[in-house]
């Protein structure tokens, strides 16, 4: 069993590094909330190996990820409270070794790869960085029909990931020299990697952001449509997470798509307002799509649902 110390450490990591998702996690029942703290802390621990690695040689990053992989799989002992707790949760909730492997492999990709030619190539990366996360969350929620819920959980995981990419364009290129906007989208609108490195805001960059926001918003609708297949006591929390992440799109549009001069951030007051509004709407309609349509900042409509890529991700 996960010890109180391990749980407290994991919860602290979650609260410190993911305040938006942490707020939604608070609405989960205890049987899911506590394992979620552990999962998120594990994700952040792995992510920080490559994201907070200034001055650390690539070989050392790979070695650290390999150590983390072996401990997460239970092949090596660990005194790290987060990794020890994760192994306990993985055993208790039936998280497959395969999902752990693809997640760590995605983190390894960040060591060497900083550009993605097409959305399909980016989606392959997200198979580990987002879809594996969705798969693990399904495992700890113990949905009645996971096969029915799975494609929607994957879509929602990708939507969250794409929102992060679009919000963090400046941070990713300045701090890590990474550009997650597909090169094909950049080329279609005449934007170069050098322009992004120079933080050159232009109408062409606006067009890129419009396209990629629409793609992400198509995935939100696919994802929210599947919340109904989750356990009833988990639905509101997942819906709130969707509303909160999607609200970054409002911020981006209000800034006229300028994510190069500053990274948009949701304030605490706004988050609490969205929490109250979502809970209020949930009292009258337990249909996730109806509430998301009423509360979220993402427009509805056939054009939005179509997006610029495939309507349902393959991963």
PDB file of C-alpha atoms in Angstrom:
ATOM      1  CA  UNK A   1       0.000   0.000   0.000  1.00  0.00           C
ATOM      2  CA  UNK A   2       1.034   3.608  -0.587  1.00  0.00           C
ATOM      3  CA  UNK A   3       2.277   5.104   2.673  1.00  0.00           C
ATOM      4  CA  UNK A   4       1.126   8.418   4.094  1.00  0.00           C
ATOM      5  CA  UNK A   5       4.586   9.873   3.438  1.00  0.00           C
ATOM      6  CA  UNK A   6       4.569   8.739  -0.194  1.00  0.00           C
ATOM      7  CA  UNK A   7       1.071  10.120  -0.718  1.00  0.00           C
ATOM      8  CA  UNK A   8       1.933  13.462   0.913  1.00  0.00           C
ATOM      9  CA  UNK A   9       5.035  13.815  -1.251  1.00  0.00           C
ATOM     10  CA  UNK A  10       3.098  13.000  -4.422  1.00  0.00           C
ATOM     11  CA  UNK A  11       0.292  15.387  -3.526  1.00  0.00           C
ATOM     12  CA  UNK A  12       2.810  18.174  -2.870  1.00  0.00           C
ATOM     13  CA  UNK A  13       4.432  17.649  -6.286  1.00  0.00           C
ATOM     14  CA  UNK A  14       1.023  17.695  -7.957  1.00  0.00           C
ATOM     15  CA  UNK A  15      -0.112  20.845  -6.161  1.00  0.00           C
ATOM     16  CA  UNK A  16       3.139  22.688  -6.888  1.00  0.00           C
ATOM     17  CA  UNK A  17       3.607  21.769 -10.547  1.00  0.00           C
ATOM     18  CA  UNK A  18       0.059  21.316 -11.852  1.00  0.00           C
ATOM     19  CA  UNK A  19      -2.303  23.688 -10.040  1.00  0.00           C
ATOM     20  CA  UNK A  20      -4.964  23.635 -12.781  1.00  0.00           C
ATOM     21  CA  UNK A  21      -5.265  19.864 -12.906  1.00  0.00           C
ATOM     22  CA  UNK A  22      -4.897  19.723  -9.118  1.00  0.00           C
ATOM     23  CA  UNK A  23      -8.076  21.784  -8.695  1.00  0.00           C
ATOM     24  CA  UNK A  24     -10.033  19.335 -10.847  1.00  0.00           C
ATOM     25  CA  UNK A  25      -8.442  16.353  -9.096  1.00  0.00           C
ATOM     26  CA  UNK A  26      -9.859  17.578  -5.771  1.00  0.00           C
ATOM     27  CA  UNK A  27     -13.337  16.665  -7.079  1.00  0.00           C
ATOM     28  CA  UNK A  28     -12.443  13.016  -7.634  1.00  0.00           C
ATOM     29  CA  UNK A  29     -13.509  10.417  -5.050  1.00  0.00           C
ATOM     30  CA  UNK A  30     -10.747   9.373  -2.659  1.00  0.00           C
ATOM     31  CA  UNK A  31     -10.330   5.973  -4.347  1.00  0.00           C
ATOM     32  CA  UNK A  32      -9.270   7.804  -7.537  1.00  0.00           C
ATOM     33  CA  UNK A  33      -7.969  11.093  -6.137  1.00  0.00           C
ATOM     34  CA  UNK A  34      -5.086   9.586  -4.169  1.00  0.00           C
ATOM     35  CA  UNK A  35      -3.764   7.434  -7.041  1.00  0.00           C
ATOM     36  CA  UNK A  36      -4.071  10.479  -9.315  1.00  0.00           C
ATOM     37  CA  UNK A  37      -1.717  12.438  -7.057  1.00  0.00           C
ATOM     38  CA  UNK A  38       0.770   9.585  -7.422  1.00  0.00           C
ATOM     39  CA  UNK A  39       0.421   9.333 -11.206  1.00  0.00           C
ATOM     40  CA  UNK A  40       0.835  13.062 -11.708  1.00  0.00           C
ATOM     41  CA  UNK A  41       3.894  13.181  -9.467  1.00  0.00           C
ATOM     42  CA  UNK A  42       5.444  10.334 -11.474  1.00  0.00           C
ATOM     43  CA  UNK A  43       4.726  12.125 -14.758  1.00  0.00           C
ATOM     44  CA  UNK A  44       6.325  15.303 -13.469  1.00  0.00           C
ATOM     45  CA  UNK A  45       9.345  13.468 -12.087  1.00  0.00           C
ATOM     46  CA  UNK A  46      10.022  11.940 -15.506  1.00  0.00           C
ATOM     47  CA  UNK A  47       9.247  15.166 -17.352  1.00  0.00           C
ATOM     48  CA  UNK A  48      11.656  17.189 -15.249  1.00  0.00           C
ATOM     49  CA  UNK A  49      14.542  14.889 -16.218  1.00  0.00           C
ATOM     50  CA  UNK A  50      14.407  16.386 -19.723  1.00  0.00           C
ATOM     51  CA  UNK A  51      12.645  19.730 -19.156  1.00  0.00           C
ATOM     52  CA  UNK A  52      14.825  20.971 -16.286  1.00  0.00           C
ATOM     53  CA  UNK A  53      18.073  19.671 -17.742  1.00  0.00           C
ATOM     54  CA  UNK A  54      19.994  22.830 -18.597  1.00  0.00           C
ATOM     55  CA  UNK A  55      23.673  21.921 -18.740  1.00  0.00           C
ATOM     56  CA  UNK A  56      23.042  18.187 -18.221  1.00  0.00           C
ATOM     57  CA  UNK A  57      24.599  16.119 -21.056  1.00  0.00           C
ATOM     58  CA  UNK A  58      22.135  14.010 -23.088  1.00  0.00           C
ATOM     59  CA  UNK A  59      23.806  10.766 -22.021  1.00  0.00           C
ATOM     60  CA  UNK A  60      23.203  11.615 -18.377  1.00  0.00           C
ATOM     61  CA  UNK A  61      19.561  12.429 -19.094  1.00  0.00           C
ATOM     62  CA  UNK A  62      19.145   9.067 -20.843  1.00  0.00           C
ATOM     63  CA  UNK A  63      20.786   7.256 -17.958  1.00  0.00           C
ATOM     64  CA  UNK A  64      18.493   8.990 -15.451  1.00  0.00           C
ATOM     65  CA  UNK A  65      15.408   8.106 -17.489  1.00  0.00           C
ATOM     66  CA  UNK A  66      16.553   4.505 -17.745  1.00  0.00           C
ATOM     67  CA  UNK A  67      16.973   4.363 -13.965  1.00  0.00           C
ATOM     68  CA  UNK A  68      13.506   5.830 -13.566  1.00  0.00           C
ATOM     69  CA  UNK A  69      12.081   3.337 -16.084  1.00  0.00           C
ATOM     70  CA  UNK A  70      13.527   0.328 -14.273  1.00  0.00           C
ATOM     71  CA  UNK A  71      12.299   1.539 -10.897  1.00  0.00           C
ATOM     72  CA  UNK A  72       8.827   2.365 -12.249  1.00  0.00           C
ATOM     73  CA  UNK A  73       8.629  -1.138 -13.737  1.00  0.00           C
ATOM     74  CA  UNK A  74       9.683  -2.656 -10.421  1.00  0.00           C
ATOM     75  CA  UNK A  75      12.902  -4.094 -11.835  1.00  0.00           C
ATOM     76  CA  UNK A  76      15.086  -2.118  -9.420  1.00  0.00           C
ATOM     77  CA  UNK A  77      14.507  -1.053  -5.804  1.00  0.00           C
ATOM     78  CA  UNK A  78      13.960   2.622  -5.035  1.00  0.00           C
ATOM     79  CA  UNK A  79      13.868   4.862  -1.991  1.00  0.00           C
ATOM     80  CA  UNK A  80      12.215   7.666  -3.975  1.00  0.00           C
ATOM     81  CA  UNK A  81       8.740   8.099  -2.417  1.00  0.00           C
ATOM     82  CA  UNK A  82       7.134   9.052  -5.740  1.00  0.00           C
ATOM     83  CA  UNK A  83       8.535   6.091  -7.676  1.00  0.00           C
ATOM     84  CA  UNK A  84       7.795   3.663  -4.842  1.00  0.00           C
ATOM     85  CA  UNK A  85       4.210   4.920  -4.657  1.00  0.00           C
ATOM     86  CA  UNK A  86       3.814   4.708  -8.414  1.00  0.00           C
ATOM     87  CA  UNK A  87       4.892   1.070  -8.439  1.00  0.00           C
ATOM     88  CA  UNK A  88       2.339   0.297  -5.721  1.00  0.00           C
ATOM     89  CA  UNK A  89      -0.442   2.019  -7.668  1.00  0.00           C
ATOM     90  CA  UNK A  90       0.575   0.296 -10.906  1.00  0.00           C
ATOM     91  CA  UNK A  91       0.358  -3.111  -9.201  1.00  0.00           C
ATOM     92  CA  UNK A  92      -2.901  -2.362  -7.387  1.00  0.00           C
ATOM     93  CA  UNK A  93      -4.724  -0.875 -10.380  1.00  0.00           C
ATOM     94  CA  UNK A  94      -3.350  -3.025 -13.172  1.00  0.00           C
ATOM     95  CA  UNK A  95      -1.394  -0.366 -15.074  1.00  0.00           C
ATOM     96  CA  UNK A  96       0.421  -2.219 -17.828  1.00  0.00           C
ATOM     97  CA  UNK A  97       4.170  -2.187 -18.237  1.00  0.00           C
ATOM     98  CA  UNK A  98       3.594  -1.289 -21.874  1.00  0.00           C
ATOM     99  CA  UNK A  99       2.021   2.072 -20.977  1.00  0.00           C
ATOM    100  CA  UNK A 100       4.917   2.857 -18.653  1.00  0.00           C
ATOM    101  CA  UNK A 101       7.367   2.003 -21.435  1.00  0.00           C
ATOM    102  CA  UNK A 102       5.739   4.232 -24.062  1.00  0.00           C
ATOM    103  CA  UNK A 103       5.514   7.112 -21.596  1.00  0.00           C
ATOM    104  CA  UNK A 104       9.218   6.952 -20.738  1.00  0.00           C
ATOM    105  CA  UNK A 105      10.081   6.580 -24.429  1.00  0.00           C
ATOM    106  CA  UNK A 106       8.247   9.842 -25.150  1.00  0.00           C
ATOM    107  CA  UNK A 107      10.322  11.550 -22.480  1.00  0.00           C
ATOM    108  CA  UNK A 108      13.451  10.164 -24.150  1.00  0.00           C
ATOM    109  CA  UNK A 109      12.296  11.621 -27.458  1.00  0.00           C
ATOM    110  CA  UNK A 110      12.502  15.103 -25.933  1.00  0.00           C
ATOM    111  CA  UNK A 111      16.239  14.680 -25.420  1.00  0.00           C
ATOM    112  CA  UNK A 112      17.038  14.518 -29.129  1.00  0.00           C
ATOM    113  CA  UNK A 113      13.999  15.712 -31.070  1.00  0.00           C
ATOM    114  CA  UNK A 114      12.903  19.344 -31.143  1.00  0.00           C
ATOM    115  CA  UNK A 115      10.865  19.575 -34.388  1.00  0.00           C
ATOM    116  CA  UNK A 116       7.917  17.621 -35.815  1.00  0.00           C
ATOM    117  CA  UNK A 117       7.385  17.607 -39.555  1.00  0.00           C
ATOM    118  CA  UNK A 118       3.692  16.673 -39.571  1.00  0.00           C
ATOM    119  CA  UNK A 119       0.844  16.343 -37.119  1.00  0.00           C
ATOM    120  CA  UNK A 120       0.978  12.571 -37.566  1.00  0.00           C
ATOM    121  CA  UNK A 121       4.566  12.653 -36.347  1.00  0.00           C
ATOM    122  CA  UNK A 122       3.565  14.806 -33.382  1.00  0.00           C
ATOM    123  CA  UNK A 123       0.697  12.449 -32.628  1.00  0.00           C
ATOM    124  CA  UNK A 124       3.145   9.541 -32.511  1.00  0.00           C
ATOM    125  CA  UNK A 125       5.044  11.433 -29.824  1.00  0.00           C
ATOM    126  CA  UNK A 126       1.802  12.103 -27.964  1.00  0.00           C
ATOM    127  CA  UNK A 127       1.093   8.348 -27.910  1.00  0.00           C
ATOM    128  CA  UNK A 128       3.461   8.354 -24.937  1.00  0.00           C
ATOM    129  CA  UNK A 129       3.204  11.872 -23.587  1.00  0.00           C
ATOM    130  CA  UNK A 130      -0.608  12.091 -23.539  1.00  0.00           C
ATOM    131  CA  UNK A 131      -2.361   8.868 -24.574  1.00  0.00           C
ATOM    132  CA  UNK A 132      -0.441   6.734 -22.076  1.00  0.00           C
ATOM    133  CA  UNK A 133      -1.539   9.171 -19.387  1.00  0.00           C
ATOM    134  CA  UNK A 134      -5.169   8.705 -20.458  1.00  0.00           C
ATOM    135  CA  UNK A 135      -4.745   4.930 -20.385  1.00  0.00           C
ATOM    136  CA  UNK A 136      -3.341   5.028 -16.847  1.00  0.00           C
ATOM    137  CA  UNK A 137      -6.140   7.292 -15.656  1.00  0.00           C
ATOM    138  CA  UNK A 138      -8.703   4.859 -17.097  1.00  0.00           C
ATOM    139  CA  UNK A 139      -7.035   2.075 -15.153  1.00  0.00           C
ATOM    140  CA  UNK A 140      -7.319   3.845 -11.803  1.00  0.00           C
ATOM    141  CA  UNK A 141     -10.900   4.987 -12.476  1.00  0.00           C
ATOM    142  CA  UNK A 142     -11.938   1.406 -13.270  1.00  0.00           C
ATOM    143  CA  UNK A 143     -14.537   2.297 -15.909  1.00  0.00           C
ATOM    144  CA  UNK A 144     -17.279  -0.282 -16.536  1.00  0.00           C
ATOM    145  CA  UNK A 145     -16.533  -0.352 -20.265  1.00  0.00           C
ATOM    146  CA  UNK A 146     -12.958   0.826 -20.795  1.00  0.00           C
ATOM    147  CA  UNK A 147     -12.993  -0.079 -24.482  1.00  0.00           C
ATOM    148  CA  UNK A 148     -15.842   2.351 -25.082  1.00  0.00           C
ATOM    149  CA  UNK A 149     -14.211   5.065 -23.000  1.00  0.00           C
ATOM    150  CA  UNK A 150     -10.665   4.594 -24.348  1.00  0.00           C
ATOM    151  CA  UNK A 151     -10.762   6.497 -27.698  1.00  0.00           C
ATOM    152  CA  UNK A 152     -12.401   9.472 -25.990  1.00  0.00           C
ATOM    153  CA  UNK A 153      -9.887   9.451 -23.137  1.00  0.00           C
ATOM    154  CA  UNK A 154      -7.100   9.432 -25.711  1.00  0.00           C
ATOM    155  CA  UNK A 155      -8.666  12.352 -27.575  1.00  0.00           C
ATOM    156  CA  UNK A 156      -8.998  14.360 -24.367  1.00  0.00           C
ATOM    157  CA  UNK A 157      -5.416  13.624 -23.377  1.00  0.00           C
ATOM    158  CA  UNK A 158      -4.224  14.882 -26.747  1.00  0.00           C
ATOM    159  CA  UNK A 159      -6.420  17.969 -26.473  1.00  0.00           C
ATOM    160  CA  UNK A 160      -4.835  18.861 -23.119  1.00  0.00           C
ATOM    161  CA  UNK A 161      -1.368  18.249 -24.565  1.00  0.00           C
ATOM    162  CA  UNK A 162      -2.021  20.427 -27.619  1.00  0.00           C
ATOM    163  CA  UNK A 163      -3.345  23.221 -25.414  1.00  0.00           C
ATOM    164  CA  UNK A 164      -0.107  23.060 -23.445  1.00  0.00           C
ATOM    165  CA  UNK A 165       1.926  23.224 -26.663  1.00  0.00           C
ATOM    166  CA  UNK A 166      -0.034  26.234 -27.938  1.00  0.00           C
ATOM    167  CA  UNK A 167       0.107  28.066 -24.617  1.00  0.00           C
ATOM    168  CA  UNK A 168       3.827  27.361 -24.109  1.00  0.00           C
ATOM    169  CA  UNK A 169       5.276  28.218 -27.533  1.00  0.00           C
ATOM    170  CA  UNK A 170       7.488  30.919 -26.028  1.00  0.00           C
ATOM    171  CA  UNK A 171       8.656  28.856 -23.052  1.00  0.00           C
ATOM    172  CA  UNK A 172       9.414  25.794 -25.175  1.00  0.00           C
ATOM    173  CA  UNK A 173      11.505  27.615 -27.769  1.00  0.00           C
ATOM    174  CA  UNK A 174      13.306  29.988 -25.394  1.00  0.00           C
ATOM    175  CA  UNK A 175      14.115  27.515 -22.623  1.00  0.00           C
ATOM    176  CA  UNK A 176      14.398  24.232 -24.550  1.00  0.00           C
ATOM    177  CA  UNK A 177      14.706  25.110 -28.259  1.00  0.00           C
ATOM    178  CA  UNK A 178      11.623  22.993 -28.970  1.00  0.00           C
ATOM    179  CA  UNK A 179       8.869  23.791 -31.445  1.00  0.00           C
ATOM    180  CA  UNK A 180       5.824  21.534 -31.220  1.00  0.00           C
ATOM    181  CA  UNK A 181       3.880  23.320 -33.965  1.00  0.00           C
ATOM    182  CA  UNK A 182       3.911  20.980 -36.997  1.00  0.00           C
ATOM    183  CA  UNK A 183       6.366  22.107 -39.658  1.00  0.00           C
ATOM    184  CA  UNK A 184       3.735  21.545 -42.345  1.00  0.00           C
ATOM    185  CA  UNK A 185       1.418  24.062 -40.664  1.00  0.00           C
ATOM    186  CA  UNK A 186       4.248  26.572 -40.364  1.00  0.00           C
ATOM    187  CA  UNK A 187       5.187  26.119 -44.027  1.00  0.00           C
ATOM    188  CA  UNK A 188       1.599  26.436 -45.201  1.00  0.00           C
ATOM    189  CA  UNK A 189       1.458  29.920 -43.680  1.00  0.00           C
ATOM    190  CA  UNK A 190       5.025  30.946 -44.505  1.00  0.00           C
ATOM    191  CA  UNK A 191       6.376  30.922 -40.938  1.00  0.00           C
ATOM    192  CA  UNK A 192       9.945  29.742 -40.321  1.00  0.00           C
ATOM    193  CA  UNK A 193      11.521  28.201 -37.243  1.00  0.00           C
ATOM    194  CA  UNK A 194      13.857  31.182 -37.098  1.00  0.00           C
ATOM    195  CA  UNK A 195      10.906  33.574 -36.852  1.00  0.00           C
ATOM    196  CA  UNK A 196       9.608  31.613 -33.871  1.00  0.00           C
ATOM    197  CA  UNK A 197      13.071  31.559 -32.280  1.00  0.00           C
ATOM    198  CA  UNK A 198      13.131  35.335 -32.712  1.00  0.00           C
ATOM    199  CA  UNK A 199       9.608  35.535 -31.189  1.00  0.00           C
ATOM    200  CA  UNK A 200       8.445  37.306 -34.336  1.00  0.00           C
ATOM    201  CA  UNK A 201       4.692  37.832 -33.997  1.00  0.00           C
ATOM    202  CA  UNK A 202       2.918  38.277 -37.336  1.00  0.00           C
ATOM    203  CA  UNK A 203      -0.354  37.683 -39.151  1.00  0.00           C
ATOM    204  CA  UNK A 204       1.164  34.500 -40.548  1.00  0.00           C
ATOM    205  CA  UNK A 205       1.860  33.248 -37.029  1.00  0.00           C
ATOM    206  CA  UNK A 206      -1.740  34.112 -36.096  1.00  0.00           C
ATOM    207  CA  UNK A 207      -2.931  31.890 -38.950  1.00  0.00           C
ATOM    208  CA  UNK A 208      -0.792  29.015 -37.650  1.00  0.00           C
ATOM    209  CA  UNK A 209      -2.276  29.384 -34.184  1.00  0.00           C
ATOM    210  CA  UNK A 210      -5.827  29.510 -35.543  1.00  0.00           C
ATOM    211  CA  UNK A 211      -5.303  26.235 -37.390  1.00  0.00           C
ATOM    212  CA  UNK A 212      -3.809  24.438 -34.423  1.00  0.00           C
ATOM    213  CA  UNK A 213      -6.402  25.750 -31.975  1.00  0.00           C
ATOM    214  CA  UNK A 214      -9.120  24.384 -34.234  1.00  0.00           C
ATOM    215  CA  UNK A 215      -7.396  21.001 -34.321  1.00  0.00           C
ATOM    216  CA  UNK A 216      -7.207  20.892 -30.518  1.00  0.00           C
ATOM    217  CA  UNK A 217     -10.829  21.987 -30.165  1.00  0.00           C
ATOM    218  CA  UNK A 218     -12.000  19.134 -32.384  1.00  0.00           C
ATOM    219  CA  UNK A 219     -10.271  16.768 -29.963  1.00  0.00           C
ATOM    220  CA  UNK A 220     -11.945  18.420 -26.956  1.00  0.00           C
ATOM    221  CA  UNK A 221     -15.358  17.651 -28.392  1.00  0.00           C
ATOM    222  CA  UNK A 222     -14.376  14.053 -29.107  1.00  0.00           C
ATOM    223  CA  UNK A 223     -13.014  13.716 -25.592  1.00  0.00           C
ATOM    224  CA  UNK A 224     -15.909  15.322 -23.728  1.00  0.00           C
ATOM    225  CA  UNK A 225     -18.353  13.102 -25.624  1.00  0.00           C
ATOM    226  CA  UNK A 226     -16.847  10.118 -23.827  1.00  0.00           C
ATOM    227  CA  UNK A 227     -17.000  11.429 -20.258  1.00  0.00           C
ATOM    228  CA  UNK A 228     -20.390   9.710 -19.972  1.00  0.00           C
ATOM    229  CA  UNK A 229     -18.587   6.349 -20.095  1.00  0.00           C
ATOM    230  CA  UNK A 230     -16.545   7.097 -16.974  1.00  0.00           C
ATOM    231  CA  UNK A 231     -17.764   6.219 -13.459  1.00  0.00           C
ATOM    232  CA  UNK A 232     -20.386   8.731 -12.338  1.00  0.00           C
ATOM    233  CA  UNK A 233     -18.298   9.926  -9.397  1.00  0.00           C
ATOM    234  CA  UNK A 234     -15.428  10.839 -11.753  1.00  0.00           C
ATOM    235  CA  UNK A 235     -17.337  12.651 -14.480  1.00  0.00           C
ATOM    236  CA  UNK A 236     -17.529  16.133 -12.949  1.00  0.00           C
ATOM    237  CA  UNK A 237     -13.793  16.210 -12.195  1.00  0.00           C
ATOM    238  CA  UNK A 238     -12.833  15.243 -15.756  1.00  0.00           C
ATOM    239  CA  UNK A 239     -15.349  17.723 -17.150  1.00  0.00           C
ATOM    240  CA  UNK A 240     -13.910  20.516 -14.983  1.00  0.00           C
ATOM    241  CA  UNK A 241     -10.377  19.673 -16.118  1.00  0.00           C
ATOM    242  CA  UNK A 242     -11.604  19.984 -19.713  1.00  0.00           C
ATOM    243  CA  UNK A 243     -13.231  23.357 -19.024  1.00  0.00           C
ATOM    244  CA  UNK A 244     -10.125  24.698 -17.276  1.00  0.00           C
ATOM    245  CA  UNK A 245      -7.637  23.594 -19.921  1.00  0.00           C
ATOM    246  CA  UNK A 246      -9.896  24.799 -22.730  1.00  0.00           C
ATOM    247  CA  UNK A 247     -10.096  28.239 -21.128  1.00  0.00           C
ATOM    248  CA  UNK A 248      -6.507  28.837 -22.218  1.00  0.00           C
ATOM    249  CA  UNK A 249      -7.929  29.109 -25.735  1.00  0.00           C
ATOM    250  CA  UNK A 250      -9.986  32.093 -24.588  1.00  0.00           C
ATOM    251  CA  UNK A 251      -6.833  33.719 -23.241  1.00  0.00           C
ATOM    252  CA  UNK A 252      -4.979  33.044 -26.475  1.00  0.00           C
ATOM    253  CA  UNK A 253      -7.750  34.564 -28.580  1.00  0.00           C
ATOM    254  CA  UNK A 254      -8.058  37.584 -26.300  1.00  0.00           C
ATOM    255  CA  UNK A 255      -4.326  38.175 -26.828  1.00  0.00           C
ATOM    256  CA  UNK A 256      -4.915  37.942 -30.592  1.00  0.00           C
ATOM    257  CA  UNK A 257      -2.914  34.690 -30.620  1.00  0.00           C
ATOM    258  CA  UNK A 258       0.229  36.339 -29.265  1.00  0.00           C
ATOM    259  CA  UNK A 259       1.855  33.591 -27.203  1.00  0.00           C
ATOM    260  CA  UNK A 260       5.328  34.823 -28.153  1.00  0.00           C
ATOM    261  CA  UNK A 261       5.617  37.883 -25.938  1.00  0.00           C
ATOM    262  CA  UNK A 262       4.187  36.193 -22.833  1.00  0.00           C
ATOM    263  CA  UNK A 263       2.782  32.821 -21.771  1.00  0.00           C
ATOM    264  CA  UNK A 264      -0.970  33.059 -21.016  1.00  0.00           C
ATOM    265  CA  UNK A 265      -1.874  31.892 -17.501  1.00  0.00           C
ATOM    266  CA  UNK A 266      -5.229  31.320 -15.833  1.00  0.00           C
ATOM    267  CA  UNK A 267      -5.657  33.253 -12.603  1.00  0.00           C
ATOM    268  CA  UNK A 268      -7.005  31.719  -9.407  1.00  0.00           C
ATOM    269  CA  UNK A 269     -10.160  33.836  -9.465  1.00  0.00           C
ATOM    270  CA  UNK A 270     -10.990  32.693 -12.987  1.00  0.00           C
ATOM    271  CA  UNK A 271     -10.420  29.039 -12.082  1.00  0.00           C
ATOM    272  CA  UNK A 272     -12.711  29.287  -9.080  1.00  0.00           C
ATOM    273  CA  UNK A 273     -15.374  31.026 -11.172  1.00  0.00           C
ATOM    274  CA  UNK A 274     -15.228  28.223 -13.746  1.00  0.00           C
ATOM    275  CA  UNK A 275     -15.417  25.661 -10.947  1.00  0.00           C
ATOM    276  CA  UNK A 276     -18.535  27.284  -9.519  1.00  0.00           C
ATOM    277  CA  UNK A 277     -20.147  27.691 -12.936  1.00  0.00           C
ATOM    278  CA  UNK A 278     -19.419  24.115 -13.951  1.00  0.00           C
ATOM    279  CA  UNK A 279     -20.804  22.696 -10.699  1.00  0.00           C
ATOM    280  CA  UNK A 280     -23.915  24.859 -11.008  1.00  0.00           C
ATOM    281  CA  UNK A 281     -24.608  23.694 -14.560  1.00  0.00           C
ATOM    282  CA  UNK A 282     -23.937  20.101 -13.483  1.00  0.00           C
ATOM    283  CA  UNK A 283     -26.783  20.355 -10.983  1.00  0.00           C
ATOM    284  CA  UNK A 284     -29.258  20.863 -13.812  1.00  0.00           C
ATOM    285  CA  UNK A 285     -27.761  18.653 -16.497  1.00  0.00           C
ATOM    286  CA  UNK A 286     -25.593  15.624 -15.908  1.00  0.00           C
ATOM    287  CA  UNK A 287     -24.772  15.527 -19.606  1.00  0.00           C
ATOM    288  CA  UNK A 288     -21.080  16.429 -20.052  1.00  0.00           C
ATOM    289  CA  UNK A 289     -21.463  17.797 -23.585  1.00  0.00           C
ATOM    290  CA  UNK A 290     -24.358  20.054 -22.567  1.00  0.00           C
ATOM    291  CA  UNK A 291     -22.408  21.472 -19.614  1.00  0.00           C
ATOM    292  CA  UNK A 292     -19.204  21.868 -21.639  1.00  0.00           C
ATOM    293  CA  UNK A 293     -21.144  23.752 -24.308  1.00  0.00           C
ATOM    294  CA  UNK A 294     -22.630  26.061 -21.663  1.00  0.00           C
ATOM    295  CA  UNK A 295     -19.452  26.726 -19.687  1.00  0.00           C
ATOM    296  CA  UNK A 296     -16.379  26.298 -21.860  1.00  0.00           C
ATOM    297  CA  UNK A 297     -14.798  28.907 -24.100  1.00  0.00           C
ATOM    298  CA  UNK A 298     -14.555  26.523 -27.057  1.00  0.00           C
ATOM    299  CA  UNK A 299     -17.023  27.225 -29.855  1.00  0.00           C
ATOM    300  CA  UNK A 300     -19.340  24.498 -31.049  1.00  0.00           C
ATOM    301  CA  UNK A 301     -20.156  23.786 -34.657  1.00  0.00           C
ATOM    302  CA  UNK A 302     -19.332  21.484 -37.556  1.00  0.00           C
ATOM    303  CA  UNK A 303     -16.310  23.485 -38.692  1.00  0.00           C
ATOM    304  CA  UNK A 304     -14.797  23.341 -35.231  1.00  0.00           C
ATOM    305  CA  UNK A 305     -15.448  19.635 -34.840  1.00  0.00           C
ATOM    306  CA  UNK A 306     -13.791  18.910 -38.161  1.00  0.00           C
ATOM    307  CA  UNK A 307     -10.524  20.531 -37.131  1.00  0.00           C
ATOM    308  CA  UNK A 308      -7.533  20.452 -39.456  1.00  0.00           C
ATOM    309  CA  UNK A 309      -6.548  16.875 -38.762  1.00  0.00           C
ATOM    310  CA  UNK A 310      -8.287  13.561 -38.274  1.00  0.00           C
ATOM    311  CA  UNK A 311     -11.345  13.811 -36.007  1.00  0.00           C
ATOM    312  CA  UNK A 312     -10.236  10.874 -33.846  1.00  0.00           C
ATOM    313  CA  UNK A 313      -6.611  10.299 -32.942  1.00  0.00           C
ATOM    314  CA  UNK A 314      -5.135   6.910 -33.707  1.00  0.00           C
ATOM    315  CA  UNK A 315      -3.221   6.558 -30.505  1.00  0.00           C
TER     316      UNK A 315
END
